[in-house]
Coordinates of C-alpha atoms in Angstrom, one line a residue:
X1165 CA 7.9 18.6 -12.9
X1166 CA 8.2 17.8 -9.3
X1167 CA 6.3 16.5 -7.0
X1168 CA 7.9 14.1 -4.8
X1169 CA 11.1 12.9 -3.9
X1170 CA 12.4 10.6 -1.3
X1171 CA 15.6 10.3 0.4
X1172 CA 18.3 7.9 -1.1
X1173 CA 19.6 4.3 -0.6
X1174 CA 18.9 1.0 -2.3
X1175 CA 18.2 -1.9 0.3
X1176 CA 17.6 -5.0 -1.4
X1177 CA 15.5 -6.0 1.3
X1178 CA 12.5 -4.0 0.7
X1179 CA 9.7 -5.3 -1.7
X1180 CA 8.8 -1.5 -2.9
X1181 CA 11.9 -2.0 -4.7
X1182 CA 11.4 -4.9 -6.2
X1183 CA 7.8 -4.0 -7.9
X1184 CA 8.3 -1.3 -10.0
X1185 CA 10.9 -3.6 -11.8
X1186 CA 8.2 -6.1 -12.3
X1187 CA 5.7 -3.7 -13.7
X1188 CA 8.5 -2.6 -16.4
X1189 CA 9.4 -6.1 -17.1
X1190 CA 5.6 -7.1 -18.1
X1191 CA 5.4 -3.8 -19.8
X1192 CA 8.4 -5.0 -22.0
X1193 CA 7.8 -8.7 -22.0
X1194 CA 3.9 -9.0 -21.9
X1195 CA 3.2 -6.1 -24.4
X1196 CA 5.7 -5.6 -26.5
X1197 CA 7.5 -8.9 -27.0
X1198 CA 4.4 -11.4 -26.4
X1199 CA 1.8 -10.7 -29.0
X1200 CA 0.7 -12.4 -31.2
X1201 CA 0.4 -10.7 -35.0
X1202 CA -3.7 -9.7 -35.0
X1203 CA -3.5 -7.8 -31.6
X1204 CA -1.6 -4.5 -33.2
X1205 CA -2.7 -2.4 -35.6
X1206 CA 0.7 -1.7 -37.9
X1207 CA 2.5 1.6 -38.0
X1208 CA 2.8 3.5 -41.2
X1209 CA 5.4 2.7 -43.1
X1210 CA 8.1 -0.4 -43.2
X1211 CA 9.2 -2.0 -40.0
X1212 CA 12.2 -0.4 -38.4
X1213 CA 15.6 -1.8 -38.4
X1214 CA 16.8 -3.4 -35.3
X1215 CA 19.7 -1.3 -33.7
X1216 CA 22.2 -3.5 -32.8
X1217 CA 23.6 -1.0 -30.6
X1218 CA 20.4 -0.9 -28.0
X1219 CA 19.8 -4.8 -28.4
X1220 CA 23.6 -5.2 -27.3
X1221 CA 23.1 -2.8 -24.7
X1222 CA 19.4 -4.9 -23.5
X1223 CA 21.1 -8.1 -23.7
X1224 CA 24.1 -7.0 -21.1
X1225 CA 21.0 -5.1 -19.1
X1226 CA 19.0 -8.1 -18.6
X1227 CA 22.0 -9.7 -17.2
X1228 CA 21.6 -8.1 -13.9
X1229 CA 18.4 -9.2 -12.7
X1230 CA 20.6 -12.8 -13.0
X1231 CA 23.2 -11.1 -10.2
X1232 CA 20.7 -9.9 -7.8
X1233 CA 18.5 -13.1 -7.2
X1234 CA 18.7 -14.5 -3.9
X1235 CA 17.4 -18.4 -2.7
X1236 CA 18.5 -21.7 -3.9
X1237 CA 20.1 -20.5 -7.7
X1238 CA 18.9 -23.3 -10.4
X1239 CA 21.0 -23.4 -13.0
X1240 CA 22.9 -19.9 -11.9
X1241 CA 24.3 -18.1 -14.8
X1242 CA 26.6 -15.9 -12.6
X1243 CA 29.9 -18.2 -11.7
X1244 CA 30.5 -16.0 -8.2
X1245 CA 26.8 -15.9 -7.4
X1246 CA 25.2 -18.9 -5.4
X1247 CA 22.7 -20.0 -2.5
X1248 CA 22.1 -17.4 -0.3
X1249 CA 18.9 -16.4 2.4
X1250 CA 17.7 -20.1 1.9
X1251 CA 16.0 -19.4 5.7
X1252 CA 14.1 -16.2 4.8
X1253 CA 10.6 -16.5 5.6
X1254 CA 10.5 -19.3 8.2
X1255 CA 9.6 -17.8 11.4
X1256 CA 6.3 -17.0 9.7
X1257 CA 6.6 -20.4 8.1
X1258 CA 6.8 -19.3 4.5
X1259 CA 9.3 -20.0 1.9
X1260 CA 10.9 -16.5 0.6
X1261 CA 13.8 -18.3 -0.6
X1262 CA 12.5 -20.7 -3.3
X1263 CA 11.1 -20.1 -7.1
X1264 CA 10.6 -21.9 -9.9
X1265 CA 12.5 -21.8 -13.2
X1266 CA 10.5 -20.7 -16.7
X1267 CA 11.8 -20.5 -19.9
X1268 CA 14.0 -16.8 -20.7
X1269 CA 12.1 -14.5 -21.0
X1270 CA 9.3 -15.1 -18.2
X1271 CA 12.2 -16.3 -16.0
X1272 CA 13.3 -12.7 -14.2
X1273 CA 9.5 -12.1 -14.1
X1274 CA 8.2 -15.3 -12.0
X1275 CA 11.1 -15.5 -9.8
X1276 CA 10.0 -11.8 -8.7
X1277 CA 5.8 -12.9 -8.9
X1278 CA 6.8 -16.3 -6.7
X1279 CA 7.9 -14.1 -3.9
X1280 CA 5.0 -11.9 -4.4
X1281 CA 2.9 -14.3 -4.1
X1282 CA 4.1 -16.3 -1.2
X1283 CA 4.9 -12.6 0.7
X1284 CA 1.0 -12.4 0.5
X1285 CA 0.0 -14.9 3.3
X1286 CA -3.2 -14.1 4.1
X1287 CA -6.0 -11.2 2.0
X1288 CA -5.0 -8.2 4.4
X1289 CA -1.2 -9.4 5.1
X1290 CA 1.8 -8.6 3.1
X1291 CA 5.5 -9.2 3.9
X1292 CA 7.4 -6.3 2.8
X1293 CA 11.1 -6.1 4.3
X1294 CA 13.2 -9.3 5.6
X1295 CA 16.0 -8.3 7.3
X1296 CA 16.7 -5.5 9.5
X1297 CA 18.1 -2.0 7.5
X1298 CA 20.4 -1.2 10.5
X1299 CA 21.8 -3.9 10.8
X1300 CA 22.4 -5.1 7.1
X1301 CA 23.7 -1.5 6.7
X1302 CA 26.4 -2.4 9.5
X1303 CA 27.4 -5.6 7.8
X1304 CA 29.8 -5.5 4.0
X1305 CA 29.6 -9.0 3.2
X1306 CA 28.6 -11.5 0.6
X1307 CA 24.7 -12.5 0.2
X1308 CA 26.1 -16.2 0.5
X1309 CA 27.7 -15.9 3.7
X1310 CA 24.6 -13.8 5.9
X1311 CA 24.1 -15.3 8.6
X1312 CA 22.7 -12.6 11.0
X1313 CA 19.0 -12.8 12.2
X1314 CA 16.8 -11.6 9.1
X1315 CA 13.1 -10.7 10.8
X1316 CA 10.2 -10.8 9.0
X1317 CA 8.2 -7.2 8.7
X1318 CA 4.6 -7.5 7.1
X1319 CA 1.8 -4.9 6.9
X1320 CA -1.4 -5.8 7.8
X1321 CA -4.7 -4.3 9.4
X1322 CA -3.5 -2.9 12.4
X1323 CA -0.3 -1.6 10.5
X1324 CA -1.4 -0.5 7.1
X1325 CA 0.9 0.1 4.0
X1326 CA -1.1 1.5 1.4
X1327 CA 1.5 2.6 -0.8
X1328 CA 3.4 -1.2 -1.5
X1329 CA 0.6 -3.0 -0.9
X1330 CA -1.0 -1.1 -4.1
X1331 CA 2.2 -1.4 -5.7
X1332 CA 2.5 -4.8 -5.3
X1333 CA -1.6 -5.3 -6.3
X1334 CA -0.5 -3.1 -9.9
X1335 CA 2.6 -5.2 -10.2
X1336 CA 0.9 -8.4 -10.0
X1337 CA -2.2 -7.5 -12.2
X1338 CA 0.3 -6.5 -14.9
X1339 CA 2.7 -9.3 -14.5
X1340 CA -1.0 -11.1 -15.4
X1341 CA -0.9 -10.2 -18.7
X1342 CA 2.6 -11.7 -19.5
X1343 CA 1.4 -15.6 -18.6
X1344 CA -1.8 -14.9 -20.0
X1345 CA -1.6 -17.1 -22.9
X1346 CA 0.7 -19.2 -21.6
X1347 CA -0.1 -20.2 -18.4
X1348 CA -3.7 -18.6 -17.6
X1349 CA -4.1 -20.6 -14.6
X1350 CA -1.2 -19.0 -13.1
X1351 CA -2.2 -15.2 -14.3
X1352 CA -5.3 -15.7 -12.7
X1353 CA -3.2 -16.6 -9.6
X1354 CA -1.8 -13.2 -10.1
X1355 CA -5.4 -11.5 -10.8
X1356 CA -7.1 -13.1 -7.2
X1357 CA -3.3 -11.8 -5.1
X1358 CA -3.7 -8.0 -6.8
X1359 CA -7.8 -7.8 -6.0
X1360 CA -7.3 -8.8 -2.6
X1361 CA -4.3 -6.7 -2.2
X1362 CA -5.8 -3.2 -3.8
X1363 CA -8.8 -3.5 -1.5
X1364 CA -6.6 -4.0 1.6
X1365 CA -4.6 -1.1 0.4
X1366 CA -7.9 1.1 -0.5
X1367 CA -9.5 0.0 2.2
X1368 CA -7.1 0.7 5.2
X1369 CA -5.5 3.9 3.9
X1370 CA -2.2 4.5 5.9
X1371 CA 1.6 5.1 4.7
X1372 CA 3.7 2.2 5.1
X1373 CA 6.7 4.1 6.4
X1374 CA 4.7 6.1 9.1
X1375 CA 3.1 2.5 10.2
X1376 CA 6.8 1.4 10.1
X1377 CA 8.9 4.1 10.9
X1378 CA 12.0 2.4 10.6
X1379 CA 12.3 2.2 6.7
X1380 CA 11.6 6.4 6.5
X1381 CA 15.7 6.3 6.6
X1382 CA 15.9 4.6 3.6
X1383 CA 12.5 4.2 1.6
X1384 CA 10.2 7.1 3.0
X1385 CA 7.1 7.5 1.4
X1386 CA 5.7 10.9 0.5
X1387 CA 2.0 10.0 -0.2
X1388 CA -0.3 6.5 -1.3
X1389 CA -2.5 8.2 -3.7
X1390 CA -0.9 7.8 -6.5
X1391 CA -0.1 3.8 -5.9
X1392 CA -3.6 3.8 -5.9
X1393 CA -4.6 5.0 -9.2
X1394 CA -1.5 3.2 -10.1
X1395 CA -2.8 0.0 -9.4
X1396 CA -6.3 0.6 -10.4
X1397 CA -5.4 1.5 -13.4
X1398 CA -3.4 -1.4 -14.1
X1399 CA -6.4 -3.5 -12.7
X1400 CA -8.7 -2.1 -15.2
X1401 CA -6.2 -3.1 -17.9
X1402 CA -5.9 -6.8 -16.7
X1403 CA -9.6 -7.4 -16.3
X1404 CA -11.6 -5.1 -18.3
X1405 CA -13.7 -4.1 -15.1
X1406 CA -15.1 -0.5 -14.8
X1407 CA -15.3 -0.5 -11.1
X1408 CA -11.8 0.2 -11.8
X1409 CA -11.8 2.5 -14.7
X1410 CA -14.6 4.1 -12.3
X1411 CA -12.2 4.3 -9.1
X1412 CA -9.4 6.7 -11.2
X1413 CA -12.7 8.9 -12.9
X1414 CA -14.4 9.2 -9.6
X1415 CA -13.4 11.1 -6.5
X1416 CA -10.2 9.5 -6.2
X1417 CA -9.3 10.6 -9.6
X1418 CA -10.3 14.3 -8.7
X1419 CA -8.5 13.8 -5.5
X1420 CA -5.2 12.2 -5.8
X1421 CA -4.2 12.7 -9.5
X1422 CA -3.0 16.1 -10.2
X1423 CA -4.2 16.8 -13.3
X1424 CA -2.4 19.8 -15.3
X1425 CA 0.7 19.2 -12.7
X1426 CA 3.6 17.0 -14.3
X1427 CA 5.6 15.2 -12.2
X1428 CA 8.6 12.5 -12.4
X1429 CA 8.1 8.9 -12.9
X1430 CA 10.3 6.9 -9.8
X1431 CA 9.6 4.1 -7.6
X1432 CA 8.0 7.0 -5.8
X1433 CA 5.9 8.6 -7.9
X1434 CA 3.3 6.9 -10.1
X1435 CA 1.1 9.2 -11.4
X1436 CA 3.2 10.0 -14.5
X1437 CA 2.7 6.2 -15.5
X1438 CA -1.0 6.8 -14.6
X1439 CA -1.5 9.3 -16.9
X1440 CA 0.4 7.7 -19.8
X1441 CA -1.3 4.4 -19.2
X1442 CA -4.8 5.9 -18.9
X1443 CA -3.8 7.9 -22.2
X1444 CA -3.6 4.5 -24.1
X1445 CA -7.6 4.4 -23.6
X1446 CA -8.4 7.6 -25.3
X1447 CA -5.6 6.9 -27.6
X1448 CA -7.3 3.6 -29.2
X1449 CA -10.4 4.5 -28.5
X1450 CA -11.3 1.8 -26.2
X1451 CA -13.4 4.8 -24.4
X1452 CA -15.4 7.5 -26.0
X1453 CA -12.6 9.9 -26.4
X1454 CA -14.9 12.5 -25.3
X1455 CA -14.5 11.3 -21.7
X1456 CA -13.3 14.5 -20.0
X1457 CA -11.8 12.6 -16.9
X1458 CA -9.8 10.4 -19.3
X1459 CA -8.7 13.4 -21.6
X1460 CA -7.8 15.3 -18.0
X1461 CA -5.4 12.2 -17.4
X1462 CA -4.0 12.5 -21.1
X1463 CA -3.9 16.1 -21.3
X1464 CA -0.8 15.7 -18.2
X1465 CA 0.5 12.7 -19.9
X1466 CA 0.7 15.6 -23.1
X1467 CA 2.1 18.2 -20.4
X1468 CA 4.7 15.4 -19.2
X1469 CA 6.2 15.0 -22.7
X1470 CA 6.3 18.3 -24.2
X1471 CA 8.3 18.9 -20.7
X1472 CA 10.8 16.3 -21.8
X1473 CA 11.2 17.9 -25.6
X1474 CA 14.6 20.1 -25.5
X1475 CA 13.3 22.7 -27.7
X1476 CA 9.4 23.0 -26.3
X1477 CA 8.2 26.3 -24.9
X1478 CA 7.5 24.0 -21.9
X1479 CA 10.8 22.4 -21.2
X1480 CA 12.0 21.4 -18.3
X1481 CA 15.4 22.9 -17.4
X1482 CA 16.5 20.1 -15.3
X1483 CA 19.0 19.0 -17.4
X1484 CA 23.0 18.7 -17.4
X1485 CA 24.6 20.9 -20.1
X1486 CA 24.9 18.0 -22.5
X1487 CA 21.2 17.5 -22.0
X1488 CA 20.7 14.7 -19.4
X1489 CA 17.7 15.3 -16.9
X1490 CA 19.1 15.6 -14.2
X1491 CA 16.8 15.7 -10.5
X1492 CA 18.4 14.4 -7.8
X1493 CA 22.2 13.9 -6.7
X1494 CA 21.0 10.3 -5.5
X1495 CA 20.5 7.9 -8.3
X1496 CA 20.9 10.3 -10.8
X1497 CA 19.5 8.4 -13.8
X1498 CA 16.2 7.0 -12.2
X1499 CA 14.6 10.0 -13.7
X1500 CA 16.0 10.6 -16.9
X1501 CA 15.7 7.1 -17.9
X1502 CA 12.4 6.7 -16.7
X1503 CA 11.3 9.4 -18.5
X1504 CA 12.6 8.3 -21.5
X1505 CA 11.0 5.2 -21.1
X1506 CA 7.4 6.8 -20.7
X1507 CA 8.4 9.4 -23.8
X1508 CA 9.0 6.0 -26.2
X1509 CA 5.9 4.5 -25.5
X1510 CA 3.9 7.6 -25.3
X1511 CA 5.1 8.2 -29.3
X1512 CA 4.4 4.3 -30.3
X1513 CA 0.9 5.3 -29.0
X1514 CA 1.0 8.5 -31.2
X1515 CA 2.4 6.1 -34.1
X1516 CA 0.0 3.2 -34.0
X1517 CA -3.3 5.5 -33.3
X1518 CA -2.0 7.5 -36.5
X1519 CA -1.6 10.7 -34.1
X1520 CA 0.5 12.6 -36.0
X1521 CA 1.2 16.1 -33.7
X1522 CA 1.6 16.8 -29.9
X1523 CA 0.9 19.9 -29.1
X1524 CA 3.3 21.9 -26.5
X1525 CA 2.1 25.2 -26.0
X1526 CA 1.1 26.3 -29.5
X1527 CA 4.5 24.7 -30.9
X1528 CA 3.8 21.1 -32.9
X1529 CA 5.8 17.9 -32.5
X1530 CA 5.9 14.7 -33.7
X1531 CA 6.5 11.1 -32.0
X1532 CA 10.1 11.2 -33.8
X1533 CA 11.1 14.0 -31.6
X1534 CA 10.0 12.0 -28.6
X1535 CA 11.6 8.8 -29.7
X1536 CA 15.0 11.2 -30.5
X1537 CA 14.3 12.8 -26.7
X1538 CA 14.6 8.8 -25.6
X1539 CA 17.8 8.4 -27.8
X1540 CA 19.8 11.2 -26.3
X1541 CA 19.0 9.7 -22.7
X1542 CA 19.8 6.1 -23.4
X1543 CA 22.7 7.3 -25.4
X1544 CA 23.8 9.4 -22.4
X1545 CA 24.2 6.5 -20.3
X1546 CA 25.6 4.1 -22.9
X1547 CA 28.6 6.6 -22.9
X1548 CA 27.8 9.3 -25.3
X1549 CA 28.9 12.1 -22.2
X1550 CA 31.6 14.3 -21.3
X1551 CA 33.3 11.3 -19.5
X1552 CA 33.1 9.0 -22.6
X1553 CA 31.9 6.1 -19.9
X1554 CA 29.2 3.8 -19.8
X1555 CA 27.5 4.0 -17.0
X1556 CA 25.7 0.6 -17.4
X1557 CA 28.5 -1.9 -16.2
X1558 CA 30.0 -4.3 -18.8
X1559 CA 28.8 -2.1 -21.7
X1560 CA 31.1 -0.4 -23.9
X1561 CA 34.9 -0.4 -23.0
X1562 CA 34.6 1.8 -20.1
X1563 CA 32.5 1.9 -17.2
X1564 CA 32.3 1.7 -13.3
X1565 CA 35.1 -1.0 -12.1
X1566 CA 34.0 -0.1 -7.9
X1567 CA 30.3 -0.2 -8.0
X1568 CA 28.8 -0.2 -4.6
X1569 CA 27.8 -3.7 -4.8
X1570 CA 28.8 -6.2 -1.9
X1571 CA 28.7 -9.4 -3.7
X1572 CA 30.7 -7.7 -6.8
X1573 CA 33.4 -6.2 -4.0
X1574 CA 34.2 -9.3 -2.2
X1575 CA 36.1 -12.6 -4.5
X1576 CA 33.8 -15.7 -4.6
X1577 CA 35.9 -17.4 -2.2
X1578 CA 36.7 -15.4 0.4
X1579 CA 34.8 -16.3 3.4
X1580 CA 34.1 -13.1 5.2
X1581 CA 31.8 -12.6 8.9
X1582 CA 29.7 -9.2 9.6
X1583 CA 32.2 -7.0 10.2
X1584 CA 35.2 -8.4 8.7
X1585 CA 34.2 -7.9 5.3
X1586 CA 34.8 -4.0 5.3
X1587 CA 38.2 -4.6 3.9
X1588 CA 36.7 -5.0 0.7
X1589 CA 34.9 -1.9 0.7
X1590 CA 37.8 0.2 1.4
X1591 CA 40.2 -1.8 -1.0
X1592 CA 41.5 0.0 -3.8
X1593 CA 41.0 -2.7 -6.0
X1594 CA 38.8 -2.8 -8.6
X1595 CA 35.9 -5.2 -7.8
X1596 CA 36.9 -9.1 -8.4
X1597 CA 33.2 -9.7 -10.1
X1598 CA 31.7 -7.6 -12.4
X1599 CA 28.1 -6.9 -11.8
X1600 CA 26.9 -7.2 -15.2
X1601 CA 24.2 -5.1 -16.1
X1602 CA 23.9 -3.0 -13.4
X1603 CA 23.1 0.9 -13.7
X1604 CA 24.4 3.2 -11.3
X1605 CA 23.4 6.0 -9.8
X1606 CA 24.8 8.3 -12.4
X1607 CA 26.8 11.7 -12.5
X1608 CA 26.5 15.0 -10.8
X1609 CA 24.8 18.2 -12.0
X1610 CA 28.3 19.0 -13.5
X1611 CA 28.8 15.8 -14.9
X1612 CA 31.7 14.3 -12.9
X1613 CA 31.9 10.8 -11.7
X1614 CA 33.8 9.8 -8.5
X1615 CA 34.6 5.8 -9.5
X1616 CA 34.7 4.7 -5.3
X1617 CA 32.7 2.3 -3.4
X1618 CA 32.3 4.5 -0.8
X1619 CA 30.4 7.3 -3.1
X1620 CA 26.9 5.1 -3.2
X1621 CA 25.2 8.1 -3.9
X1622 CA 26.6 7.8 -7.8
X1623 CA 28.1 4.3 -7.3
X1624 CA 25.2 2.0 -6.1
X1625 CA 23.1 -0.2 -8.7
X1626 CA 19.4 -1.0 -8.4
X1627 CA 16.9 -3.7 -9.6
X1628 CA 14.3 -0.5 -10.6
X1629 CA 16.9 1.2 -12.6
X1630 CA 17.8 -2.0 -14.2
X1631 CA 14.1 -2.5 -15.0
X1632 CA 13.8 0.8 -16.4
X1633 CA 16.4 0.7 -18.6
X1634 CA 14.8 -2.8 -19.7
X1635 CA 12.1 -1.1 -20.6
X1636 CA 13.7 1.7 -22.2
X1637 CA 16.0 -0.3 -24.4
X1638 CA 13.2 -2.8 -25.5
X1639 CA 11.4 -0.2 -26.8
X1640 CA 14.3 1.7 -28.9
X1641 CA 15.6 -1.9 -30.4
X1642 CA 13.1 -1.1 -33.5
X1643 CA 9.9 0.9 -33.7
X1644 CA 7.1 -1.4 -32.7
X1645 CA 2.9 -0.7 -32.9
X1646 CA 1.1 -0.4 -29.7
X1647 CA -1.5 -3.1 -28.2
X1648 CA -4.9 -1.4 -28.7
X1649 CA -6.0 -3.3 -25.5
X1650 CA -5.2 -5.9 -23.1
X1651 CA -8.6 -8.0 -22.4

């Protein structure tokens, strides 16, 4: 279960960072916290009890999303937070700095779609980076007080980006979903930005980071096709079109998908949420479940989770000894969590389509083992380990007091310059503000944690692992049926 995997660091500059966050947050918000009574089919047997001990755990999680906004902060609910990048975008005469305010639980979600949306200037134009990665990575000092140059980088025609501009096309079309109901005007908004972004991301194929060789330091990409599926897929889903549902079957399908080869689900790699996704379809029977494309995409989803059961003959032995997956010595817990995250909704499909078995290899399991396989994960980072530590901050009564965070690291009212503001890194304090909410990077293979601010490879938060773990912990709050379908 690897395919990809892409060198470390967490700029919060870069939009590819931003949109997997937004895909998990209308996964949580639009499917499974938005609908309405007659658009599930109920599970068998009596609703599940609410465990207070994940819905404590989401409402610290959430709280994060809160810390990392950047613009003119509308009633800011983080006291050493305020204004910061209020001049981002206006060399290109764009406002990247303002959003508007909705009620809380679409809030997080259209202050990330705002951006999106103004980032997309013109049909074959996205803005993907402000800032400058060198230079921001030379600076330690609080969002507030920037006040270095912050260029504008966009992909566009002459410099394609497949890979974010599909991302941002799938983020938007599920985001869609979410305002729906409530505000259709504004989820068609989101439709019209993530059609005219997939067909400037399908139609001028090129990697983003070999267009724009100066994020490969920090956010290299390893391939586009499976953004494209990605996004696709999630188009299909918003509208109900089959020119979509036609684009994953076709030769793209046979091309970039990788049937029969399980990979892990990042900010990298999509094609793990592809195939879960796409599984929903033959799942509810929304398409003739005879559709041998479709069961090829569900037949890897399958693969996927019997590789994330301990005990299956396919296992994957990426694991810590006390049973976290463990992939990569940089951010740690992207893929366990995510993996979790895809293994809960992959058994709420089993449990609302009355699927009773998954079959690993001759060996049969039951959505209860994949819901237990998401337990031990979330427990894992909740502090259930060797180190008896949280690892989401302000959880529990022990976690991560130096997170690699700049604004957490530096007191509210210190006024600090570019290069100044390195004290703070090196104090060996712990941080003055704590960055609620925030998930770090995670432990080593052996399952030691070195608590420094300098150690950003286990130390540093980001807004996709917050998402995931969103997502994650939404899903194991109580057992919950599965939309049958989206249109």
């Amino acid at each position: 279960m690897g395919r990809k995997s892409k060198s470390g660091g967490c700029c919060g500059w870069l939009i590819v960072a931003l949109v997997l966050l937004l895909v998990v947050i209308a996964v949580v918000y639009g499917v499974k916290k938005k609908l309405e009574p007659d658009d599930v089919i109920v599970v068998p047997g009596p609703p599940g009890a609410v465990e207070k001990k994940y819905a404590n755990a989401l409402k610290v999680a959430v709280q994060f999303f809160d810390v990392q906004k950047s613009g003119k902060l509308e009633d800011n609910k983080i006291s050493w937070r305020g204004d910061s990048a209020l001049q981002d975008g206006s060399e290109a005469k764009l406002d990247l700095s303002k959003v508007n305010q909705l009620e809380a639980a679409q809030d997080s979600l259209q202050w990330i779609t705002d951006y999106l949306i103004n980032a997309h200037a013109e049909a074959n134009v996205l803005y993907i980076q402000v800032g400058d990665p060198e230079t921001d990575h030379g600076c330690w000092e609080r969002p507030e007080d920037m006040k270095e140059k912050r260029p504008l980088t966009q992909v566009n025609t002459s410099s394609p980006g497949t890979e974010v501009a599909a991302e941002t096309a799938a983020a938007m079309a599920s985001a869609s979903l979410v305002f729906k109901k409530s505000d259709p005007i504004y989820s068609t908004t989101l439709l019209e930005h993530a059609e005219q972004l997939f067909s400037f991301a399908d139609k001028h194929r090129a990697s983003y980071s070999k267009s724009i060789p100066d994020v490969k330091p920090y956010y290299n990409s390893t391939g586009y096709g499976d953004e494209l599926l990605w996004a696709a897929s999630w188009l299909y889903h918003a509208t109900g079109d089959k020119l979509y549902l036609h684009y994953v079957s076709g030769k793209n399908g046979k091309y970039f998908a990788n049937w029969g080869s399980p990979s892990w689900f990042s900010w990298d790699d999509k094609l793990a949420g592809t195939q879960v996704l796409l599984s929903r379809l033959t799942f509810f029977g929304e398409i003739d479940s005879s559709n041998s494309v479709l069961q090829m995409y569900r037949k890897t989803a399958e693969a996927v989770m019997c590789g994330l059961i301990p005990d299956s003959p396919s296992a994957t032995t990426s694991r810590t000894e006390s049973g976290l997956l463990w992939v990569s010595e940089w951010n740690a817990l992207q893929h366990p969590v995510a993996s979790a995250f895809l293994a809960v909704l992959f058994s709420d499909y089993m449990l609302t389509s009355r699927t009773t078995e998954l079959l690993c290899d001759g060996e049969s399991y039951k959505p209860a083992d994949l819901r237990k396989f998401a337990k031990s994960q979330a427990d894992y980072v909740l502090g259930k380990n060797p180190l008896k530590m949280s690892f989401l901050v302000g959880y529990g009564d022990k976690y991560p007091e130096y997170v690699h965070h700049r604004g957490a690291s530096i007191p509210d009212d210190a006024t600090t310059g570019c290069k100044d503001g390195w004290k703070w890194l090196d104090s060996e304090d712990p941080n003055p503000n704590i960055a609620v909410g925030a998930l770090v990077g995670g432990p080593f293979l052996n399952e030691t944690y070195i608590d420094s601010r300098n150690n950003s490879m286990q130390g540093e938060p980001s807004t996709y692992n917050s998402a995931l773990l969103v997502g994650l912990l939404s899903s194991l709050v109580t057992t919950s049926s599965a939309v049958q379908s989206f249109t």
